[in-house]
């Protein structure tokens, strides 16, 4: 394949030991000029800048050099400048340029060019552009991690207010969402410092009360995540990220009363949320309860007059904002990322596996229970009737313990479980849970299924007149 040396194109030698070679207008101009822009085309012609339609780059092996135990001098020389710039330039101009940023992409590129007669579609170029930005991001992250490990933690710099800050902390703060972050009163406990990176003003109008704390924010997230499962009028009460009250109703007042009756003890100091406007009747009903936060899409004027009588009570008017579909968590010396659990099974997706099928009312109760179940810490058991959580067993190391906890709580608050349904976040490896549930009066069960011993639970239900459905979807939450 005939080639043209970069020096022949630029008429400029490689200098500083090869550190500067491709950084030249004839190279970057050829990549970046817009082929359909008349001014760009004229400029390219005026300065004899050729169109460069395909850019292939193999970056200097920085990570491999670090792993080899090389000296810092050798490592620094493996920080690619021109290569990164070439990738970014080609990525930016994906309308006209195809960027191949890794050897692993060669096979795919060859296939495209062979099957499209040496041409590419915009979708091809944009996809490779995305992969190029991912590679430059990973490359820069590797460089940052090298410096982060090599710089002593006691090295500090001053920031705007004159405080001394560890450089790593400052970089993390300013890089996340482009913000420095907002300091919170403290973290989960007073001895832990905490910062929130995000824009609360884009989510809520704070109408009343003190500033939000770390624990407040965690519970607010859990609260609205569960509340968003419902289209009908619903009310949610959260305590330590788990629901202690959930109900639907014909009004916010009715939904609150039903939700509060689920666990009147745990509701104390909780985070409350409604998905419809809070009126005076609802406000007066909940005003006697000590709670941290109330979230709603709106409040009537007379409702606010009632609710604002408590000085520190936080009232948040929620804005319509679409959340991302990914979630992140720090772990060991890194971060793990996953898709959010956005699957919620309906009755149409529930497969009846017993001789007796659930009634329509039981199906509706199971749909309700599944919504609560997926937002509750594992192992979990949810007991419910149509439109109301009766009790839950949360965060137990045994599913049997979770069920026993739920049954005890239901009895404590005066709920008769006869005719109720049970939802489990994962399958039953033994029939013990359905047996305990049956003896407590539960009539129908919804669970994912998938145990090699599923038939044992099915057989027990058939022998005792219970209905059971399987969804095929597990909802672990840790």
CSV table of C-alpha atoms in Angstrom, one decimal:
chain,number,residue,atom,x,y,z
A,1,UNK,CA,0.0,0.0,0.0
A,2,UNK,CA,1.6,3.3,-1.0
A,3,UNK,CA,2.0,5.7,1.9
A,4,UNK,CA,2.9,9.4,2.3
A,5,UNK,CA,5.1,10.3,5.3
A,6,UNK,CA,3.7,12.9,7.6
A,7,UNK,CA,6.7,15.0,7.0
A,8,UNK,CA,6.1,15.0,3.3
A,9,UNK,CA,2.6,16.2,3.8
A,10,UNK,CA,3.3,18.9,6.4
A,11,UNK,CA,6.7,19.9,5.0
A,12,UNK,CA,7.8,20.0,8.6
A,13,UNK,CA,10.2,17.6,10.3
A,14,UNK,CA,9.4,15.5,13.3
A,15,UNK,CA,10.8,17.4,16.3
A,16,UNK,CA,11.6,16.9,20.0
A,17,UNK,CA,12.3,13.3,19.6
A,18,UNK,CA,9.0,12.6,17.9
A,19,UNK,CA,6.9,14.4,20.5
A,20,UNK,CA,5.6,16.8,17.8
A,21,UNK,CA,4.9,15.3,14.4
A,22,UNK,CA,1.1,15.1,13.5
A,23,UNK,CA,0.1,18.3,15.3
A,24,UNK,CA,-0.1,20.3,12.2
A,25,UNK,CA,-2.9,22.2,10.3
A,26,UNK,CA,-2.5,20.0,7.2
A,27,UNK,CA,-3.2,16.9,9.3
A,28,UNK,CA,-5.9,18.2,11.6
A,29,UNK,CA,-7.4,20.5,9.0
A,30,UNK,CA,-7.8,17.5,6.7
A,31,UNK,CA,-9.6,15.6,9.4
A,32,UNK,CA,-11.7,18.4,10.9
A,33,UNK,CA,-12.9,20.5,7.9
A,34,UNK,CA,-16.5,20.1,7.1
A,35,UNK,CA,-17.0,18.8,3.6
A,36,UNK,CA,-20.4,20.5,3.1
A,37,UNK,CA,-19.3,23.8,4.6
A,38,UNK,CA,-18.4,26.2,1.7
A,39,UNK,CA,-16.0,28.3,3.8
A,40,UNK,CA,-14.2,25.2,5.1
A,41,UNK,CA,-13.9,23.9,1.6
A,42,UNK,CA,-12.4,27.2,0.3
A,43,UNK,CA,-10.0,27.3,3.2
A,44,UNK,CA,-8.8,23.7,2.6
A,45,UNK,CA,-8.3,24.5,-1.1
A,46,UNK,CA,-6.5,27.8,-0.3
A,47,UNK,CA,-4.0,26.1,2.0
A,48,UNK,CA,-3.7,22.8,0.0
A,49,UNK,CA,-5.2,20.7,2.8
A,50,UNK,CA,-6.2,17.3,1.6
A,51,UNK,CA,-9.3,15.5,2.9
A,52,UNK,CA,-8.5,12.7,5.3
A,53,UNK,CA,-11.6,10.4,5.5
A,54,UNK,CA,-10.2,7.5,7.5
A,55,UNK,CA,-8.1,7.8,10.6
A,56,UNK,CA,-6.5,4.7,12.2
A,57,UNK,CA,-4.6,5.2,15.4
A,58,UNK,CA,-2.9,2.8,17.8
A,59,UNK,CA,-2.1,4.7,21.0
A,60,UNK,CA,1.2,4.4,22.8
A,61,UNK,CA,1.0,1.4,25.2
A,62,UNK,CA,0.8,3.5,28.4
A,63,UNK,CA,-1.0,1.0,30.6
A,64,UNK,CA,1.3,-1.8,29.5
A,65,UNK,CA,4.4,0.3,30.2
A,66,UNK,CA,3.2,1.1,33.7
A,67,UNK,CA,2.5,-2.6,34.4
A,68,UNK,CA,6.0,-3.5,33.1
A,69,UNK,CA,7.6,-1.6,36.0
A,70,UNK,CA,9.3,0.9,33.7
A,71,UNK,CA,10.8,4.1,35.0
A,72,UNK,CA,8.7,7.3,35.3
A,73,UNK,CA,10.7,8.8,32.5
A,74,UNK,CA,9.7,5.9,30.2
A,75,UNK,CA,6.1,6.0,31.4
A,76,UNK,CA,5.7,9.7,30.7
A,77,UNK,CA,7.0,9.2,27.2
A,78,UNK,CA,4.2,6.7,26.6
A,79,UNK,CA,1.6,9.4,27.2
A,80,UNK,CA,0.2,9.8,23.7
A,81,UNK,CA,-0.6,13.4,22.7
A,82,UNK,CA,-0.9,13.3,18.9
A,83,UNK,CA,-2.7,10.0,18.8
A,84,UNK,CA,-5.3,11.1,21.3
A,85,UNK,CA,-5.8,14.4,19.4
A,86,UNK,CA,-6.2,12.5,16.1
A,87,UNK,CA,-8.9,10.3,17.6
A,88,UNK,CA,-10.7,13.1,19.2
A,89,UNK,CA,-10.6,15.2,16.0
A,90,UNK,CA,-11.9,12.3,13.8
A,91,UNK,CA,-14.5,11.5,16.4
A,92,UNK,CA,-15.8,15.0,16.4
A,93,UNK,CA,-16.1,15.1,12.6
A,94,UNK,CA,-17.9,11.7,12.3
A,95,UNK,CA,-20.1,13.2,9.6
A,96,UNK,CA,-17.2,13.0,7.2
A,97,UNK,CA,-14.5,10.8,8.8
A,98,UNK,CA,-14.3,7.2,10.0
A,99,UNK,CA,-12.2,6.7,13.1
A,100,UNK,CA,-10.6,3.4,13.9
A,101,UNK,CA,-9.2,3.7,17.4
A,102,UNK,CA,-8.2,0.2,18.3
A,103,UNK,CA,-6.7,-2.9,16.7
A,104,UNK,CA,-9.7,-4.8,18.0
A,105,UNK,CA,-11.9,-2.9,15.5
A,106,UNK,CA,-9.9,-3.9,12.4
A,107,UNK,CA,-12.0,-6.9,11.7
A,108,UNK,CA,-15.3,-5.0,11.9
A,109,UNK,CA,-14.0,-2.2,9.8
A,110,UNK,CA,-12.7,-4.6,7.1
A,111,UNK,CA,-16.1,-6.3,7.0
A,112,UNK,CA,-17.9,-2.9,6.6
A,113,UNK,CA,-15.6,-1.7,3.8
A,114,UNK,CA,-15.8,-5.0,2.0
A,115,UNK,CA,-19.6,-5.2,2.1
A,116,UNK,CA,-20.2,-1.5,1.4
A,117,UNK,CA,-17.7,-1.0,-1.4
A,118,UNK,CA,-15.2,1.0,0.6
A,119,UNK,CA,-17.8,3.3,2.0
A,120,UNK,CA,-19.5,3.8,5.4
A,121,UNK,CA,-22.9,5.0,6.6
A,122,UNK,CA,-23.4,7.8,9.1
A,123,UNK,CA,-24.5,5.2,11.6
A,124,UNK,CA,-21.2,3.4,11.1
A,125,UNK,CA,-19.1,6.5,11.6
A,126,UNK,CA,-21.1,7.7,14.6
A,127,UNK,CA,-20.8,4.3,16.3
A,128,UNK,CA,-17.0,4.2,15.8
A,129,UNK,CA,-16.9,7.8,17.0
A,130,UNK,CA,-18.5,6.7,20.3
A,131,UNK,CA,-16.0,3.9,20.7
A,132,UNK,CA,-13.2,6.3,20.0
A,133,UNK,CA,-14.3,8.6,22.8
A,134,UNK,CA,-14.6,5.6,25.1
A,135,UNK,CA,-11.0,4.7,24.3
A,136,UNK,CA,-9.7,8.2,24.9
A,137,UNK,CA,-11.7,8.4,28.2
A,138,UNK,CA,-10.2,5.1,29.4
A,139,UNK,CA,-6.7,6.2,28.3
A,140,UNK,CA,-6.9,9.5,30.2
A,141,UNK,CA,-8.3,7.6,33.2
A,142,UNK,CA,-5.3,5.3,33.2
A,143,UNK,CA,-3.0,8.3,33.2
A,144,UNK,CA,-4.9,9.9,36.0
A,145,UNK,CA,-4.8,6.7,38.1
A,146,UNK,CA,-1.0,6.6,37.6
A,147,UNK,CA,-0.5,10.1,38.9
A,148,UNK,CA,-3.1,9.5,41.7
A,149,UNK,CA,-1.1,6.6,43.0
A,150,UNK,CA,2.3,8.3,42.6
A,151,UNK,CA,1.4,11.6,44.2
A,152,UNK,CA,1.6,11.5,48.1
A,153,UNK,CA,-1.7,12.2,49.8
A,154,UNK,CA,-0.2,15.0,51.9
A,155,UNK,CA,0.5,17.1,48.8
A,156,UNK,CA,-2.2,19.8,48.7
A,157,UNK,CA,-3.3,22.8,46.7
A,158,UNK,CA,-5.4,25.8,47.5
A,159,UNK,CA,-8.9,26.3,46.1
A,160,UNK,CA,-10.9,29.5,45.8
A,161,UNK,CA,-11.8,30.0,49.5
A,162,UNK,CA,-8.2,29.4,50.6
A,163,UNK,CA,-8.8,25.9,52.0
A,164,UNK,CA,-6.2,23.3,51.4
A,165,UNK,CA,-7.4,20.3,49.4
A,166,UNK,CA,-6.0,17.0,48.3
A,167,UNK,CA,-5.7,17.2,44.5
A,168,UNK,CA,-7.5,13.9,43.9
A,169,UNK,CA,-10.5,15.0,45.9
A,170,UNK,CA,-10.7,18.3,44.0
A,171,UNK,CA,-10.4,16.5,40.6
A,172,UNK,CA,-13.2,14.0,41.5
A,173,UNK,CA,-15.4,16.8,42.8
A,174,UNK,CA,-15.0,19.0,39.8
A,175,UNK,CA,-15.2,16.3,37.2
A,176,UNK,CA,-18.5,14.7,38.4
A,177,UNK,CA,-21.3,16.3,36.4
A,178,UNK,CA,-19.1,19.3,35.9
A,179,UNK,CA,-19.7,20.4,39.5
A,180,UNK,CA,-17.7,20.9,42.6
A,181,UNK,CA,-20.4,19.4,44.7
A,182,UNK,CA,-22.4,20.5,47.7
A,183,UNK,CA,-21.2,19.7,51.2
A,184,UNK,CA,-23.8,18.0,53.4
A,185,UNK,CA,-24.1,18.4,57.2
A,186,UNK,CA,-22.6,14.9,57.5
A,187,UNK,CA,-22.8,11.4,56.0
A,188,UNK,CA,-24.7,8.4,57.4
A,189,UNK,CA,-23.3,9.3,60.8
A,190,UNK,CA,-22.0,12.5,62.3
A,191,UNK,CA,-18.4,11.4,62.2
A,192,UNK,CA,-18.6,10.9,58.3
A,193,UNK,CA,-18.3,13.9,56.0
A,194,UNK,CA,-20.4,13.9,52.8
A,195,UNK,CA,-20.9,15.7,49.5
A,196,UNK,CA,-23.7,15.6,47.0
A,197,UNK,CA,-22.8,15.8,43.3
A,198,UNK,CA,-25.9,16.7,41.3
A,199,UNK,CA,-28.5,19.4,40.8
A,200,UNK,CA,-31.3,19.3,43.3
A,201,UNK,CA,-32.8,22.5,42.0
A,202,UNK,CA,-33.5,20.7,38.7
A,203,UNK,CA,-35.5,18.0,40.7
A,204,UNK,CA,-37.4,19.9,43.4
A,205,UNK,CA,-38.6,23.3,44.5
A,206,UNK,CA,-37.9,23.3,48.3
A,207,UNK,CA,-40.9,25.1,49.8
A,208,UNK,CA,-40.0,24.8,53.4
A,209,UNK,CA,-37.6,23.3,56.0
A,210,UNK,CA,-34.0,22.7,56.7
A,211,UNK,CA,-31.3,21.5,54.2
A,212,UNK,CA,-31.3,17.9,53.1
A,213,UNK,CA,-28.9,15.5,54.7
A,214,UNK,CA,-27.1,12.4,53.3
A,215,UNK,CA,-29.7,10.1,54.8
A,216,UNK,CA,-32.5,12.3,53.5
A,217,UNK,CA,-31.2,12.1,50.0
A,218,UNK,CA,-30.8,8.3,50.1
A,219,UNK,CA,-34.4,7.9,51.4
A,220,UNK,CA,-35.8,10.5,48.9
A,221,UNK,CA,-34.2,8.5,46.0
A,222,UNK,CA,-35.8,5.2,47.3
A,223,UNK,CA,-39.1,7.0,47.9
A,224,UNK,CA,-39.6,8.4,44.4
A,225,UNK,CA,-38.2,5.3,42.7
A,226,UNK,CA,-41.0,3.2,44.3
A,227,UNK,CA,-43.7,5.9,43.9
A,228,UNK,CA,-42.9,6.1,40.1
A,229,UNK,CA,-44.2,2.5,39.8
A,230,UNK,CA,-47.8,3.8,40.2
A,231,UNK,CA,-50.0,5.8,37.7
A,232,UNK,CA,-53.0,5.8,40.0
A,233,UNK,CA,-53.1,8.0,43.2
A,234,UNK,CA,-50.5,6.5,45.5
A,235,UNK,CA,-48.7,7.3,48.8
A,236,UNK,CA,-45.4,5.9,49.9
A,237,UNK,CA,-43.7,6.1,53.3
A,238,UNK,CA,-39.9,5.2,53.4
A,239,UNK,CA,-37.7,4.5,56.4
A,240,UNK,CA,-34.0,3.6,55.9
A,241,UNK,CA,-34.6,2.9,52.2
A,242,UNK,CA,-37.4,0.4,52.7
A,243,UNK,CA,-41.2,1.0,52.4
A,244,UNK,CA,-43.0,0.9,55.7
A,245,UNK,CA,-46.2,2.1,54.1
A,246,UNK,CA,-47.5,1.9,50.5
A,247,UNK,CA,-51.1,2.3,49.3
A,248,UNK,CA,-53.3,3.5,46.5
A,249,UNK,CA,-56.6,5.3,47.0
A,250,UNK,CA,-59.2,7.5,45.4
A,251,UNK,CA,-57.5,10.5,47.0
A,252,UNK,CA,-54.2,11.4,48.6
A,253,UNK,CA,-56.0,11.5,51.9
A,254,UNK,CA,-57.3,7.9,51.5
A,255,UNK,CA,-53.9,6.6,50.2
A,256,UNK,CA,-52.0,8.2,53.1
A,257,UNK,CA,-54.4,6.7,55.7
A,258,UNK,CA,-54.0,3.3,54.2
A,259,UNK,CA,-50.2,3.6,53.9
A,260,UNK,CA,-49.8,4.9,57.5
A,261,UNK,CA,-51.9,2.1,59.0
A,262,UNK,CA,-49.3,-0.4,57.6
A,263,UNK,CA,-46.7,0.4,60.2
A,264,UNK,CA,-47.5,3.4,62.5
A,265,UNK,CA,-44.3,2.9,64.4
A,266,UNK,CA,-41.8,2.9,61.6
A,267,UNK,CA,-43.5,5.9,59.9
A,268,UNK,CA,-42.1,8.1,62.7
A,269,UNK,CA,-39.3,10.2,61.2
A,270,UNK,CA,-39.9,8.8,57.7
A,271,UNK,CA,-39.9,10.3,54.2
A,272,UNK,CA,-43.3,10.6,52.6
A,273,UNK,CA,-44.3,11.1,49.0
A,274,UNK,CA,-47.5,11.4,47.0
A,275,UNK,CA,-47.9,11.4,43.2
A,276,UNK,CA,-50.8,13.8,43.2
A,277,UNK,CA,-51.5,17.2,44.7
A,278,UNK,CA,-51.6,17.3,48.5
A,279,UNK,CA,-54.8,19.1,49.7
A,280,UNK,CA,-55.8,20.4,53.1
A,281,UNK,CA,-57.6,17.2,54.1
A,282,UNK,CA,-54.5,15.1,53.5
A,283,UNK,CA,-52.2,17.7,55.1
A,284,UNK,CA,-54.3,17.8,58.3
A,285,UNK,CA,-54.4,14.0,58.5
A,286,UNK,CA,-50.6,13.7,58.3
A,287,UNK,CA,-49.7,16.9,60.3
A,288,UNK,CA,-49.7,15.1,63.7
A,289,UNK,CA,-47.0,12.7,62.5
A,290,UNK,CA,-43.4,13.6,62.9
A,291,UNK,CA,-41.8,13.1,59.5
A,292,UNK,CA,-38.6,14.4,57.8
A,293,UNK,CA,-39.8,15.1,54.3
A,294,UNK,CA,-42.9,15.3,52.2
A,295,UNK,CA,-42.7,15.1,48.4
A,296,UNK,CA,-45.5,15.9,46.0
A,297,UNK,CA,-46.0,17.3,42.5
A,298,UNK,CA,-47.9,20.2,44.1
A,299,UNK,CA,-49.6,21.5,47.3
A,300,UNK,CA,-52.7,23.5,47.7
A,301,UNK,CA,-52.3,26.9,49.5
A,302,UNK,CA,-54.3,25.8,52.5
A,303,UNK,CA,-52.3,22.5,52.7
A,304,UNK,CA,-49.0,24.4,52.9
A,305,UNK,CA,-50.4,26.6,55.7
A,306,UNK,CA,-51.0,23.4,57.7
A,307,UNK,CA,-47.7,21.7,56.8
A,308,UNK,CA,-45.5,24.7,57.3
A,309,UNK,CA,-46.4,24.9,61.0
A,310,UNK,CA,-43.4,22.6,61.8
A,311,UNK,CA,-40.2,24.6,61.4
A,312,UNK,CA,-37.8,21.9,60.2
A,313,UNK,CA,-40.2,19.8,58.1
A,314,UNK,CA,-38.9,19.6,54.6
A,315,UNK,CA,-41.5,20.1,51.8
A,316,UNK,CA,-40.4,19.4,48.3
A,317,UNK,CA,-42.4,20.2,45.2
A,318,UNK,CA,-41.3,17.7,42.6
A,319,UNK,CA,-40.5,18.6,39.0
A,320,UNK,CA,-41.0,16.3,36.0
A,321,UNK,CA,-37.5,15.1,35.3
A,322,UNK,CA,-36.5,11.8,33.5
A,323,UNK,CA,-33.8,9.9,35.4
A,324,UNK,CA,-30.9,8.0,33.9
A,325,UNK,CA,-31.1,4.2,33.3
A,326,UNK,CA,-27.8,3.4,34.9
A,327,UNK,CA,-26.7,3.1,38.6
A,328,UNK,CA,-23.3,3.2,40.2
A,329,UNK,CA,-21.7,2.2,43.4
A,330,UNK,CA,-18.2,2.4,44.9
A,331,UNK,CA,-16.7,-1.0,45.6
A,332,UNK,CA,-13.3,-2.0,46.8
A,333,UNK,CA,-10.9,0.2,44.8
A,334,UNK,CA,-13.3,1.0,42.0
A,335,UNK,CA,-16.9,1.5,40.9
A,336,UNK,CA,-19.5,-1.0,39.7
A,337,UNK,CA,-22.2,0.0,37.2
A,338,UNK,CA,-25.4,-1.7,36.2
A,339,UNK,CA,-28.7,-1.1,34.5
A,340,UNK,CA,-31.4,0.0,36.8
A,341,UNK,CA,-34.1,-2.6,37.5
A,342,UNK,CA,-36.8,-1.2,35.2
A,343,UNK,CA,-38.8,-4.4,34.8
A,344,UNK,CA,-42.2,-4.6,36.5
A,345,UNK,CA,-44.3,-7.7,35.8
A,346,UNK,CA,-48.0,-7.4,35.0
A,347,UNK,CA,-50.6,-10.1,35.4
A,348,UNK,CA,-50.3,-10.8,31.7
A,349,UNK,CA,-46.7,-11.9,32.3
A,350,UNK,CA,-47.5,-14.0,35.3
A,351,UNK,CA,-47.7,-17.8,34.6
A,352,UNK,CA,-50.1,-19.7,36.7
A,353,UNK,CA,-48.4,-23.0,37.8
A,354,UNK,CA,-51.0,-24.4,40.2
A,355,UNK,CA,-54.4,-26.1,39.6
A,356,UNK,CA,-56.1,-23.0,41.0
A,357,UNK,CA,-55.6,-19.7,39.3
A,358,UNK,CA,-55.6,-16.4,41.1
A,359,UNK,CA,-58.8,-14.3,41.1
A,360,UNK,CA,-58.8,-10.9,39.3
A,361,UNK,CA,-58.5,-9.2,42.7
A,362,UNK,CA,-55.6,-11.4,43.7
A,363,UNK,CA,-53.9,-10.7,40.4
A,364,UNK,CA,-54.2,-6.9,41.0
A,365,UNK,CA,-52.8,-7.5,44.5
A,366,UNK,CA,-49.9,-9.4,43.1
A,367,UNK,CA,-49.1,-6.6,40.6
A,368,UNK,CA,-49.1,-4.2,43.6
A,369,UNK,CA,-46.9,-6.5,45.7
A,370,UNK,CA,-44.3,-7.0,42.9
A,371,UNK,CA,-43.9,-3.2,42.6
A,372,UNK,CA,-43.1,-2.9,46.3
A,373,UNK,CA,-41.0,-6.1,46.3
A,374,UNK,CA,-38.5,-4.9,43.7
A,375,UNK,CA,-37.7,-1.8,45.7
A,376,UNK,CA,-37.2,-3.6,49.0
A,377,UNK,CA,-33.9,-4.9,50.4
A,378,UNK,CA,-33.3,-8.7,49.8
A,379,UNK,CA,-34.2,-11.1,51.1
A,380,UNK,CA,-37.7,-9.8,51.1
A,381,UNK,CA,-41.3,-11.0,51.4
A,382,UNK,CA,-44.2,-8.6,50.7
A,383,UNK,CA,-47.7,-9.3,52.0
A,384,UNK,CA,-50.4,-7.2,50.4
A,385,UNK,CA,-54.0,-6.9,49.4
A,386,UNK,CA,-55.3,-5.0,46.5
A,387,UNK,CA,-53.9,-1.4,46.8
A,388,UNK,CA,-52.3,-1.8,50.2
A,389,UNK,CA,-49.1,-3.1,51.7
A,390,UNK,CA,-49.9,-5.1,54.8
A,391,UNK,CA,-46.4,-6.0,56.0
A,392,UNK,CA,-42.9,-6.8,54.7
A,393,UNK,CA,-39.9,-8.7,55.8
A,394,UNK,CA,-36.8,-6.9,54.6
A,395,UNK,CA,-33.1,-7.5,54.4
A,396,UNK,CA,-33.1,-10.9,56.0
A,397,UNK,CA,-30.4,-13.6,55.5
A,398,UNK,CA,-33.2,-16.2,55.2
A,399,UNK,CA,-36.4,-16.0,53.2
A,400,UNK,CA,-38.2,-17.9,55.9
A,401,UNK,CA,-37.1,-15.2,58.4
A,402,UNK,CA,-38.3,-12.5,56.1
A,403,UNK,CA,-41.8,-14.2,55.9
A,404,UNK,CA,-42.0,-14.7,59.7
A,405,UNK,CA,-41.0,-11.0,60.2
A,406,UNK,CA,-43.8,-9.9,57.8
A,407,UNK,CA,-46.4,-12.1,59.4
A,408,UNK,CA,-45.5,-10.8,62.9
A,409,UNK,CA,-45.7,-7.1,61.8
A,410,UNK,CA,-49.0,-7.7,60.1
A,411,UNK,CA,-50.4,-9.1,63.4
A,412,UNK,CA,-48.9,-6.3,65.4
A,413,UNK,CA,-50.9,-3.7,63.4
A,414,UNK,CA,-54.1,-5.7,63.3
A,415,UNK,CA,-54.1,-7.0,59.7
A,416,UNK,CA,-56.0,-10.2,58.9
A,417,UNK,CA,-53.9,-12.0,56.3
A,418,UNK,CA,-56.8,-14.1,55.2
A,419,UNK,CA,-57.2,-13.6,51.4
A,420,UNK,CA,-53.9,-11.7,51.1
A,421,UNK,CA,-51.1,-12.4,48.6
A,422,UNK,CA,-47.4,-13.0,49.1
A,423,UNK,CA,-44.6,-11.8,46.8
A,424,UNK,CA,-41.0,-12.9,47.0
A,425,UNK,CA,-38.0,-11.3,45.4
A,426,UNK,CA,-36.5,-14.7,44.5
A,427,UNK,CA,-37.5,-18.3,44.2
A,428,UNK,CA,-38.4,-20.7,47.0
A,429,UNK,CA,-35.8,-23.5,47.2
A,430,UNK,CA,-38.1,-25.4,49.6
A,431,UNK,CA,-41.9,-25.4,50.2
A,432,UNK,CA,-41.4,-24.1,53.8
A,433,UNK,CA,-42.4,-20.5,52.8
A,434,UNK,CA,-45.7,-21.5,51.1
A,435,UNK,CA,-46.5,-23.7,54.0
A,436,UNK,CA,-46.0,-20.9,56.5
A,437,UNK,CA,-47.9,-18.5,54.3
A,438,UNK,CA,-50.8,-20.9,54.0
A,439,UNK,CA,-51.1,-21.4,57.7
A,440,UNK,CA,-51.2,-17.5,58.1
A,441,UNK,CA,-54.2,-17.3,55.8
A,442,UNK,CA,-52.5,-16.2,52.6
A,443,UNK,CA,-54.3,-17.4,49.4
A,444,UNK,CA,-52.0,-16.6,46.5
A,445,UNK,CA,-48.3,-16.4,45.8
A,446,UNK,CA,-46.2,-14.6,43.2
A,447,UNK,CA,-42.5,-15.5,42.8
A,448,UNK,CA,-39.9,-15.7,40.1
A,449,UNK,CA,-39.5,-19.5,40.0
A,450,UNK,CA,-36.4,-21.1,38.7
A,451,UNK,CA,-35.4,-23.4,41.6
A,452,UNK,CA,-34.7,-27.0,40.7
A,453,UNK,CA,-37.2,-27.8,43.5
A,454,UNK,CA,-40.0,-25.5,42.2
A,455,UNK,CA,-42.3,-28.5,42.0
A,456,UNK,CA,-42.2,-29.0,45.8
A,457,UNK,CA,-43.8,-25.6,46.4
A,458,UNK,CA,-46.3,-26.1,43.5
A,459,UNK,CA,-47.3,-29.5,45.0
A,460,UNK,CA,-47.9,-28.0,48.4
A,461,UNK,CA,-50.1,-25.2,46.9
A,462,UNK,CA,-52.1,-27.8,44.9
A,463,UNK,CA,-52.6,-29.9,48.0
A,464,UNK,CA,-53.8,-27.0,50.0
A,465,UNK,CA,-55.8,-24.9,47.6
A,466,UNK,CA,-53.4,-22.0,47.1
A,467,UNK,CA,-52.8,-20.2,43.8
A,468,UNK,CA,-49.2,-19.6,42.6
A,469,UNK,CA,-47.9,-17.7,39.7
A,470,UNK,CA,-44.3,-17.4,38.4
A,471,UNK,CA,-42.8,-14.4,36.7
A,472,UNK,CA,-39.4,-15.6,35.6
A,473,UNK,CA,-37.9,-12.3,36.9
A,474,UNK,CA,-35.8,-12.0,40.0
A,475,UNK,CA,-35.7,-8.7,41.9
A,476,UNK,CA,-32.7,-8.9,44.2
A,477,UNK,CA,-31.8,-5.5,45.8
A,478,UNK,CA,-28.7,-5.1,47.9
